[in-house]
CSV table of C-alpha atoms and ligand atoms in Angstrom, one decimal:
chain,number,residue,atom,x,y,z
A,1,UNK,CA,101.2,65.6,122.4
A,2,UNK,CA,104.9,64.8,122.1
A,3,UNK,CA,104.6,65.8,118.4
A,4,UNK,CA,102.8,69.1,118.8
A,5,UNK,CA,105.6,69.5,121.1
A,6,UNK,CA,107.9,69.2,118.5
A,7,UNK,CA,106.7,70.9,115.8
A,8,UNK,CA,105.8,74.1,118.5
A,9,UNK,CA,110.0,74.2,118.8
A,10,UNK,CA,110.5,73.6,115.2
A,11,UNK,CA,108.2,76.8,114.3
A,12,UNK,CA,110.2,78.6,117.1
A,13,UNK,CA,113.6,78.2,116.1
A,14,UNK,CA,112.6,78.9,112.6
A,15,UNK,CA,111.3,82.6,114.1
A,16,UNK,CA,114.9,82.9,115.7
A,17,UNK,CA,116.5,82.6,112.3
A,18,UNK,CA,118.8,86.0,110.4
A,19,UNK,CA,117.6,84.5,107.3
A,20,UNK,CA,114.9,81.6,106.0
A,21,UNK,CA,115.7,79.2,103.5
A,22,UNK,CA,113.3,77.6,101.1
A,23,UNK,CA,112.6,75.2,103.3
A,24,UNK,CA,111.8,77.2,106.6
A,25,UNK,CA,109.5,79.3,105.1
A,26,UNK,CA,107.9,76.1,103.4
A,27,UNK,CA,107.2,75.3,107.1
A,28,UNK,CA,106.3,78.4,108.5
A,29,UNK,CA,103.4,78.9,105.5
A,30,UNK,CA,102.7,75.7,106.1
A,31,UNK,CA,102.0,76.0,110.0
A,32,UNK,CA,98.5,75.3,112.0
A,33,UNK,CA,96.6,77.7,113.5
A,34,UNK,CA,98.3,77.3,116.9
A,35,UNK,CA,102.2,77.6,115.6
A,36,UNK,CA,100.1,80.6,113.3
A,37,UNK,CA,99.7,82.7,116.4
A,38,UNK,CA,103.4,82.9,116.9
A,39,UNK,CA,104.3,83.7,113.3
A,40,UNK,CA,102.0,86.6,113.8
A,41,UNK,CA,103.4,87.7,117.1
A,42,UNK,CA,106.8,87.4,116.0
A,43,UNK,CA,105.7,89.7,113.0
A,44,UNK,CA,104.0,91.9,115.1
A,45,UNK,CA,107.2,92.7,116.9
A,46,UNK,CA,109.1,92.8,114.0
A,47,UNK,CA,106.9,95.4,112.4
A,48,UNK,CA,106.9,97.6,115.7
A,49,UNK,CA,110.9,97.7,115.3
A,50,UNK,CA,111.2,98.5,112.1
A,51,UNK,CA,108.2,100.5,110.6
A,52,UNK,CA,106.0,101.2,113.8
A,53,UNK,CA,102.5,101.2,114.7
A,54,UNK,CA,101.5,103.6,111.3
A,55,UNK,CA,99.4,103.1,109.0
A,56,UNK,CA,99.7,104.8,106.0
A,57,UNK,CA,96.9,105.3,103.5
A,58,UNK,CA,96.9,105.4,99.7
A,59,UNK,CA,94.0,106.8,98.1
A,60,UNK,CA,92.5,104.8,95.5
A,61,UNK,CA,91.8,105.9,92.3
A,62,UNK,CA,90.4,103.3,89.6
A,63,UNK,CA,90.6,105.3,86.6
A,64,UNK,CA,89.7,103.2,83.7
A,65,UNK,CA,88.4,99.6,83.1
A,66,UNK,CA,89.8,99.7,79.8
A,67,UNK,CA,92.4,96.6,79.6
A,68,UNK,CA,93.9,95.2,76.7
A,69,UNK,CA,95.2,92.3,77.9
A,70,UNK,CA,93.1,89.3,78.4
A,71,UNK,CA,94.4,87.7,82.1
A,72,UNK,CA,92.4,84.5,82.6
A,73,UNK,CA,91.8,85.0,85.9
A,74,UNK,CA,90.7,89.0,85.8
A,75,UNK,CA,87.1,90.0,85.8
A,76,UNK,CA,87.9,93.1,83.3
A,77,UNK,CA,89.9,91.4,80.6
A,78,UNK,CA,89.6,92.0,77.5
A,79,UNK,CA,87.4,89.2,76.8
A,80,UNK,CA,84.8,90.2,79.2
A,81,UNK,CA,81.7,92.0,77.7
A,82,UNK,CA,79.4,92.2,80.5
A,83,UNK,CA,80.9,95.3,81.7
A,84,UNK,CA,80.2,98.6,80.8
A,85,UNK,CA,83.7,100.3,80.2
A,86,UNK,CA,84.2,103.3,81.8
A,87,UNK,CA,87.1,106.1,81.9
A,88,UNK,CA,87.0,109.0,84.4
A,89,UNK,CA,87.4,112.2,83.3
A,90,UNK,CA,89.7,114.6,84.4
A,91,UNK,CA,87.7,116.8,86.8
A,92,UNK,CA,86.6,113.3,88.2
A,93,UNK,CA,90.3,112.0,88.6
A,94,UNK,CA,91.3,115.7,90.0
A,95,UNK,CA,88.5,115.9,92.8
A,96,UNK,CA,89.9,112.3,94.0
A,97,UNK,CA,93.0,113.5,93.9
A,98,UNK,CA,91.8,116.9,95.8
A,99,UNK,CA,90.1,114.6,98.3
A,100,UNK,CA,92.8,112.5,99.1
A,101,UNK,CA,95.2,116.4,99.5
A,102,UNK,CA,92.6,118.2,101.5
A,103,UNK,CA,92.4,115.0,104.1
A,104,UNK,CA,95.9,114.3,104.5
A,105,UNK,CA,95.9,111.1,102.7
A,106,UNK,CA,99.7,112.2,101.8
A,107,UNK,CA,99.1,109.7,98.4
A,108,UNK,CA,97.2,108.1,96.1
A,109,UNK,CA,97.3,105.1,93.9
A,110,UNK,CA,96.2,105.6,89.8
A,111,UNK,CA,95.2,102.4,89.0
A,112,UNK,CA,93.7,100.8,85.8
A,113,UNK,CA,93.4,97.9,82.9
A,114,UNK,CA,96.5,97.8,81.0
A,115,UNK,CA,97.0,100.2,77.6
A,116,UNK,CA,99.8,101.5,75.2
A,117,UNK,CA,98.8,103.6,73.4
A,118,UNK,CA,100.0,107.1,73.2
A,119,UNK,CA,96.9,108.9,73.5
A,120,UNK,CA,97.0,107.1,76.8
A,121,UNK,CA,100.2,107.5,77.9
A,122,UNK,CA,100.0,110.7,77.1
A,123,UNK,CA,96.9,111.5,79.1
A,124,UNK,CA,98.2,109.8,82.5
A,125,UNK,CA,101.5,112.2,81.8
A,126,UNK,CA,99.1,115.3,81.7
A,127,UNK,CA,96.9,113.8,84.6
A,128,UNK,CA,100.1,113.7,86.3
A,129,UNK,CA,101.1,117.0,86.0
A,130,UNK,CA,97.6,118.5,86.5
A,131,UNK,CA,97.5,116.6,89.9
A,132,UNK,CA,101.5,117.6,91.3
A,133,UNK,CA,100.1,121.1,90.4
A,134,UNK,CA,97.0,120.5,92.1
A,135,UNK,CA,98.4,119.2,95.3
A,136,UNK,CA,101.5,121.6,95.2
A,137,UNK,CA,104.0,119.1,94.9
A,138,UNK,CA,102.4,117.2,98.4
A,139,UNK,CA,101.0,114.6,97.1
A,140,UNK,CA,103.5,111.2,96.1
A,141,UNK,CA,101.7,109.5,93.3
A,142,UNK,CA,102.1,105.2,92.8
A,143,UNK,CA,101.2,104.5,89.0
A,144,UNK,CA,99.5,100.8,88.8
A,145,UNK,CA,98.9,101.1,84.8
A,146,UNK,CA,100.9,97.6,84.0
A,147,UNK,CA,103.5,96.2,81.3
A,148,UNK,CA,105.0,99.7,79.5
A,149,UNK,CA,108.0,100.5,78.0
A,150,UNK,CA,111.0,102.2,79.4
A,151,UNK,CA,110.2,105.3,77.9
A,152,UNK,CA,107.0,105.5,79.0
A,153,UNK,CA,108.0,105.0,82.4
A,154,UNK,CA,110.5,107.5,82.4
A,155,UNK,CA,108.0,109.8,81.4
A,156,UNK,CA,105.6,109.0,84.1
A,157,UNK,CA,108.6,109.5,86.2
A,158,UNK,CA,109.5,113.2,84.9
A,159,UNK,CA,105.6,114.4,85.0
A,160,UNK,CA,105.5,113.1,88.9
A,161,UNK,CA,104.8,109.3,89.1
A,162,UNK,CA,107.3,108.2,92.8
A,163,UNK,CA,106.1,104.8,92.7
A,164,UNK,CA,104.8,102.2,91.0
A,165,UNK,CA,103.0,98.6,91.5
A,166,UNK,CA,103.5,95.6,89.0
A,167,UNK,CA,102.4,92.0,90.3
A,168,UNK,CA,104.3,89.4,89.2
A,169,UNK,CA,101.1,87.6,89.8
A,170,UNK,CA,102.9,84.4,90.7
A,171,UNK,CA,106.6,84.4,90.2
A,172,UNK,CA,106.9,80.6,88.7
A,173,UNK,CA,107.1,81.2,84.8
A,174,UNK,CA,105.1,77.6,84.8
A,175,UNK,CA,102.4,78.8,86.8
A,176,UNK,CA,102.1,82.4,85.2
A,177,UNK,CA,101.7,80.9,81.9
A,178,UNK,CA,98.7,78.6,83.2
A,179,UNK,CA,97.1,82.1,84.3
A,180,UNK,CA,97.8,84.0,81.1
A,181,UNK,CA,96.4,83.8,77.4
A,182,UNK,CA,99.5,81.6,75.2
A,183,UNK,CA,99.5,84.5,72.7
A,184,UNK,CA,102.6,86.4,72.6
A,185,UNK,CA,101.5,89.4,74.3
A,186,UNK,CA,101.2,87.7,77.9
A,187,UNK,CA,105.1,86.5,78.7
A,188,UNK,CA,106.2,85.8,81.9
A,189,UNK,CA,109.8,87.6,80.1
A,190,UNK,CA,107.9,90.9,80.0
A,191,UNK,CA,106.7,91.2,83.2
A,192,UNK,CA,110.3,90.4,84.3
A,193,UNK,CA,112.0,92.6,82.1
A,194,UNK,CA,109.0,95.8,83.0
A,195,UNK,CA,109.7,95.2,86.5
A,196,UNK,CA,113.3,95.1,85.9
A,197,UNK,CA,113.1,98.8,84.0
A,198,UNK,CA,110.8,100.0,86.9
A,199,UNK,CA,113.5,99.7,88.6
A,200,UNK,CA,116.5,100.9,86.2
A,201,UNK,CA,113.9,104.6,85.8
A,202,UNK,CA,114.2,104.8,89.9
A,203,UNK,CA,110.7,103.9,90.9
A,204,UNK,CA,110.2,102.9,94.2
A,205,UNK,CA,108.7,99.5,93.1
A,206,UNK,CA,106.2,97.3,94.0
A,207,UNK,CA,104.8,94.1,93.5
A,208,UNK,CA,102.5,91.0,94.4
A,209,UNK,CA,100.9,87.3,93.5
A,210,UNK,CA,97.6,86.0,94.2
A,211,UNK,CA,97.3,83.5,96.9
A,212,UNK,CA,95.5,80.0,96.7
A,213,UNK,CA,95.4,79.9,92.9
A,214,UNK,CA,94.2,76.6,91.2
A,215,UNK,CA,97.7,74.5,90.6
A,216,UNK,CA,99.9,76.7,93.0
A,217,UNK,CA,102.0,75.2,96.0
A,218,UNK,CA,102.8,76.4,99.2
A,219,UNK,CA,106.3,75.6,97.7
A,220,UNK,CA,105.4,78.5,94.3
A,221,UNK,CA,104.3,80.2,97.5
A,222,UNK,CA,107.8,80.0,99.5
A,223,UNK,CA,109.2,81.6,95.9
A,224,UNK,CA,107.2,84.3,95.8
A,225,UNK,CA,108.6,85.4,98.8
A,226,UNK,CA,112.1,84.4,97.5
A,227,UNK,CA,111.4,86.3,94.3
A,228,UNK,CA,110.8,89.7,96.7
A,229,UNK,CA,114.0,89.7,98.8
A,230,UNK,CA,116.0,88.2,95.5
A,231,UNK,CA,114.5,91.3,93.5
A,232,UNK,CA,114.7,93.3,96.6
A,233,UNK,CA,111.4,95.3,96.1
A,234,UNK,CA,110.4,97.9,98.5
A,235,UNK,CA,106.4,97.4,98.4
A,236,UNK,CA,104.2,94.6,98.3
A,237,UNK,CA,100.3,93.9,97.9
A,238,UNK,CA,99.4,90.9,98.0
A,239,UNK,CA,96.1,88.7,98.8
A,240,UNK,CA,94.0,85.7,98.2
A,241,UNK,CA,92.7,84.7,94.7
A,242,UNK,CA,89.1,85.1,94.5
A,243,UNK,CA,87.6,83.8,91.1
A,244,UNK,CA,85.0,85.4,89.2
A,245,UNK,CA,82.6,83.5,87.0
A,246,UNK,CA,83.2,85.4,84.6
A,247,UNK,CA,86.7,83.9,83.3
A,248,UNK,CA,88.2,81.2,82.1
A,249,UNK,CA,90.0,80.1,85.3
A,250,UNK,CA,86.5,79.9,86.9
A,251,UNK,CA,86.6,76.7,85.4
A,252,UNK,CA,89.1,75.0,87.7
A,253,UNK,CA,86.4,76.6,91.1
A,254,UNK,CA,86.6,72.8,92.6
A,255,UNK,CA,90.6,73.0,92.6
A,256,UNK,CA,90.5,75.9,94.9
A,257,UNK,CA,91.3,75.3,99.1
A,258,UNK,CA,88.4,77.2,100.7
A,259,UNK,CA,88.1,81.0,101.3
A,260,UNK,CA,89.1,80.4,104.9
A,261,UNK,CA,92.0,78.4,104.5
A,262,UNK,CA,93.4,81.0,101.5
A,263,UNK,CA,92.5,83.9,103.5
A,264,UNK,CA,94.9,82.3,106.3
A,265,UNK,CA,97.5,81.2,104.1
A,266,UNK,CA,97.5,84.7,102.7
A,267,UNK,CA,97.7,86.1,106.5
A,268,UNK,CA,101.0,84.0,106.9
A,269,UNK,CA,102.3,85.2,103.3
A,270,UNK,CA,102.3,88.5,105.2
A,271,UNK,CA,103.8,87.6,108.1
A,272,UNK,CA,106.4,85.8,106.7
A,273,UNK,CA,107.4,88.7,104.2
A,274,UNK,CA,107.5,90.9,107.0
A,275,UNK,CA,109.9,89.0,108.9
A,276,UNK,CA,112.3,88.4,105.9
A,277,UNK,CA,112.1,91.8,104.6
A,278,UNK,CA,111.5,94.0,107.7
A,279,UNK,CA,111.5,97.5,106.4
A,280,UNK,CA,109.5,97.3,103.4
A,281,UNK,CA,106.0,98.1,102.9
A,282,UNK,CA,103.4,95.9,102.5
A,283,UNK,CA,99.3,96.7,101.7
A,284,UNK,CA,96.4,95.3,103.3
A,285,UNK,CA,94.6,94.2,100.6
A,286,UNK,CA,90.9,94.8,100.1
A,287,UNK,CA,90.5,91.1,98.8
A,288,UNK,CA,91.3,90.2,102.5
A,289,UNK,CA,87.8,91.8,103.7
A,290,UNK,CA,86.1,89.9,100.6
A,291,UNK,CA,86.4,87.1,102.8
A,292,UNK,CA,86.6,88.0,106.3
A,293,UNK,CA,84.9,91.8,107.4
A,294,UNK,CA,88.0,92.3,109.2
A,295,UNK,CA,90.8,90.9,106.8
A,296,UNK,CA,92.6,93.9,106.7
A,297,UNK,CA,92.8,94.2,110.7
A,298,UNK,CA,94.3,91.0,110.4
A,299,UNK,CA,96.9,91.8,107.8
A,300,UNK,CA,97.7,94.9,109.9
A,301,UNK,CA,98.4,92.9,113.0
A,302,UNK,CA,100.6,90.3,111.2
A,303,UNK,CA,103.0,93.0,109.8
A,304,UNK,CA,101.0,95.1,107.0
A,305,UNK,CA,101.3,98.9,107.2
A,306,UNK,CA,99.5,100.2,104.3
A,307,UNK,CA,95.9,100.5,103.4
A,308,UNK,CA,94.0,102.0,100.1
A,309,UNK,CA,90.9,103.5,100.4
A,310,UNK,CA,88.7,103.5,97.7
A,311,UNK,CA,88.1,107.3,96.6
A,312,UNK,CA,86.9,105.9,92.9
A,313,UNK,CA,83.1,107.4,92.3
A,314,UNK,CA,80.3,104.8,93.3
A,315,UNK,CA,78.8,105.0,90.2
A,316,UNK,CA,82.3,103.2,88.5
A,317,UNK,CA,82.7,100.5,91.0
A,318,UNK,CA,80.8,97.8,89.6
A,319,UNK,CA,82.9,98.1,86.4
A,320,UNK,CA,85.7,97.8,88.0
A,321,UNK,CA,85.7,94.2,89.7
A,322,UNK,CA,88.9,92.5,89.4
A,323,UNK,CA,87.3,89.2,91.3
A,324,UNK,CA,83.7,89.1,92.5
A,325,UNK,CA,82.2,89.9,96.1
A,326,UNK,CA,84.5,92.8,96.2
A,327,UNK,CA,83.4,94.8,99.3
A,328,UNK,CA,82.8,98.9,99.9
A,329,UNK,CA,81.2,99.2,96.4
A,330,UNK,CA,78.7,101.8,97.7
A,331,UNK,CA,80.6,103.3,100.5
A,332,UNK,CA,81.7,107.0,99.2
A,333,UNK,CA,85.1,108.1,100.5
A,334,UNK,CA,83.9,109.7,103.6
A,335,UNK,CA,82.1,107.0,104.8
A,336,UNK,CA,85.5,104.6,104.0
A,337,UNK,CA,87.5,107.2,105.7
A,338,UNK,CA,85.4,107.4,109.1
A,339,UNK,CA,84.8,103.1,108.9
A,340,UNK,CA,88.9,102.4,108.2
A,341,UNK,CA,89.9,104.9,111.1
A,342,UNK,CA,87.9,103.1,113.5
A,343,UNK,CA,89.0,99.7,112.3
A,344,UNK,CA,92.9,100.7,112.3
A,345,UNK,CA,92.3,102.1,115.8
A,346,UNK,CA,91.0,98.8,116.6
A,347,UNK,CA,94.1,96.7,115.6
A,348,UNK,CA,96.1,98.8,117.6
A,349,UNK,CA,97.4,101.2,115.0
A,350,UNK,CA,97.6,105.0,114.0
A,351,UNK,CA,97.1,106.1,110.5
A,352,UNK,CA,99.8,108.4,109.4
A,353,UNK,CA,98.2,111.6,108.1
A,354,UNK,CA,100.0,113.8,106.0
A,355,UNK,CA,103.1,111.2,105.8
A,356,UNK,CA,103.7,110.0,102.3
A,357,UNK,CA,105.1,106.8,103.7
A,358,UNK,CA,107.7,106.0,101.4
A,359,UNK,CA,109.1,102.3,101.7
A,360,UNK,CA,112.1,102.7,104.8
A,361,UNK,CA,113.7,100.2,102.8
A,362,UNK,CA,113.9,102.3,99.2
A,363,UNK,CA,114.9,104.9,100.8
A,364,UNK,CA,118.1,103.0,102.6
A,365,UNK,CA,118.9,101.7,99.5
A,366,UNK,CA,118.8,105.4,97.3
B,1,SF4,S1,95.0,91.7,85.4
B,1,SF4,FE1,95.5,93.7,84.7
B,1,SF4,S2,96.4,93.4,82.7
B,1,SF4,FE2,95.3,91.5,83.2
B,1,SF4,S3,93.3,91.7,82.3
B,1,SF4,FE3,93.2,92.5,84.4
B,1,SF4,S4,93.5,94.7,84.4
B,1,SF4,FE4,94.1,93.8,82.4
């Protein structure tokens, strides 16, 4: 009893902190369920103050499957050829687009497997275009389309891109190299020096890691949230791993802390993140409901304020499975729209129609 006690205190002086060291947040990741409960209250509050009750949506578009990179832990690497690979067409990437307009979505994420090639850049500059046009202008557009050059993202940038999302995946070089081919084409370096030029092009940027990885710490985990505020990034997504049996990493399965516990651990990632960096935004990942049906309520009450829904056509969602049991694979956007307005009602939030949401915190710093 006398050291509950204790450790209750220690949890509560380390919420009444300006600023965490390595070491608090080591303890507050590191918390039980009971100590938990205050780490989410105290982010609760926090996100209240500083970004409100609103939820804003991104509409999710997964345009291609095409990837030609070759993650180890990424269910449409390059490697993998049990999917059927798929690219959208334009009409198809326009009516998500138009959906996600005409309902007040205010955004919409472009997402897909990693290419650089011109006929590709050049596309997604034209796609660009064709949706601002679309839209009229209403519509703020986050690019998720990986490792390019500078060039390429400044001319993503000229033909409409506002945002764009690059996970670090896991910000120790030791670990990322244990999650990546050892090929030349998959350097830690790169990533940095991409995110780095996101930045230098005037993006407002995003990133995120995967939580309970095989090999990973809750001390990697306390620098992932070290790596944010020292990069000072305006958006974050982050959630648990989930492996799929069809990669290499699969191989390590027995290593991994069960769903539960990285599902919690990834709830107190968020928490955390919102009470270092209070004005930023931060998703509600769908890997979050892989695990539990109401992950993403739960991210929302411990200090998320975005959401994605899937706008994607059903008939591409099974190609397009990052990690495996990923949920709303037949739900079409209507049905995800009427099912997440309910659920964000229930966590005692509002979605902000026709807002685009940009992060408080990029736009303090512009
Ligand atoms: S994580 Fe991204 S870059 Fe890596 S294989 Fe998957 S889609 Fe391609």
């Amino acid at each position: 009893m006398v050291r509950e006690a204790r450790e209750m205190t220690t949890v509560e002086e380390i919420l009444e902190k300006h600023n965490l060291g390595k070491e608090d947040i080591t303890a507050l990741l590191s918390a039980g369920e009971d100590d938990s409960v205050a780490i989410f209250r105290k982010a609760r509050e926090v996100k209240n103050e500083f970004v409100g009750n609103r939820v804003y949506f991104r509409g999710l578009i997964e345009y291609s499957n095409y990837c030609a990179k070759n993650c180890l832990y990424c269910g449409i690497r390059s490697g993998n050829s049990r999917y059927a690979r798929y690219v959208m067409t334009d009409e198809e990437v326009l009516a998500a687009a138009r959906y996600a307009w005409e309902n007040r979505f205010a955004s919409i994420v472009l997402q897909s497997g990693e290419r650089e090639d011109e006929a590709f850049i050049s596309k997604i500059e034209q796609l660009l275009r064709s949706i601002r046009e679309m839209a009229r202008n209403e519509l703020h557009i986050t690019l998720s389309l990986g490792e390019q050059t500078l060039e390429t993202y400044r001319r993503w940038s000229e033909a409409g891109a506002h945002r764009y999302l690059l996970r670090i995946e896991d910000a120790n070089p030791d670990l990322y190299r244990k999650l990546h081919p050892d090929d030349g084409r998959h350097a830690y370096q790169d990533r940095l020096e991409a995110l780095q030029a996101l930045r230098a092009t005037g993006y407002q940027v995003g990133t995120g890691v995967m939580i309970g990885l095989p090999f990973q710490t809750v001390s990697d985990l306390a620098d992932d949230l070290i790596f944010f505020r020292d990069f000072d990034i305006d958006m974050v997504g982050m959630g648990p791993y989930i492996e799929h049996k069809d990669t290499p990493l699969y191989e390590y399965r027995n290593q991994l802390p069960p769903l539960r516990h990285r599902l919690q651990l990834s709830l107190k990632m968020v928490a955390v993140l919102r009470i270092m960096m209070k004005d930023i935004n931060i998703a509600a990942t769908t890997a979050l409901q892989a695990i539990d049906p109401v992950g993403r309520e739960k991210a929302l009450q411990a200090g998320a304020n975005v959401i994605m829904p899937n706008l994607t056509p059903v008939k591409y969602r099974q190609d397009y499975l990052l990690y495996e049991n990923k949920p709303c694979l037949d739900e079409e956007a209507e049905h995800c729209k009427s099912c997440l307005e309910t659920r964000i009602q229930m966590a005692g939030d509002t979605i902000a129609y026709g807002e685009w949401g940009d992060s408080e915190h990029f736009q303090k710093r512009s």
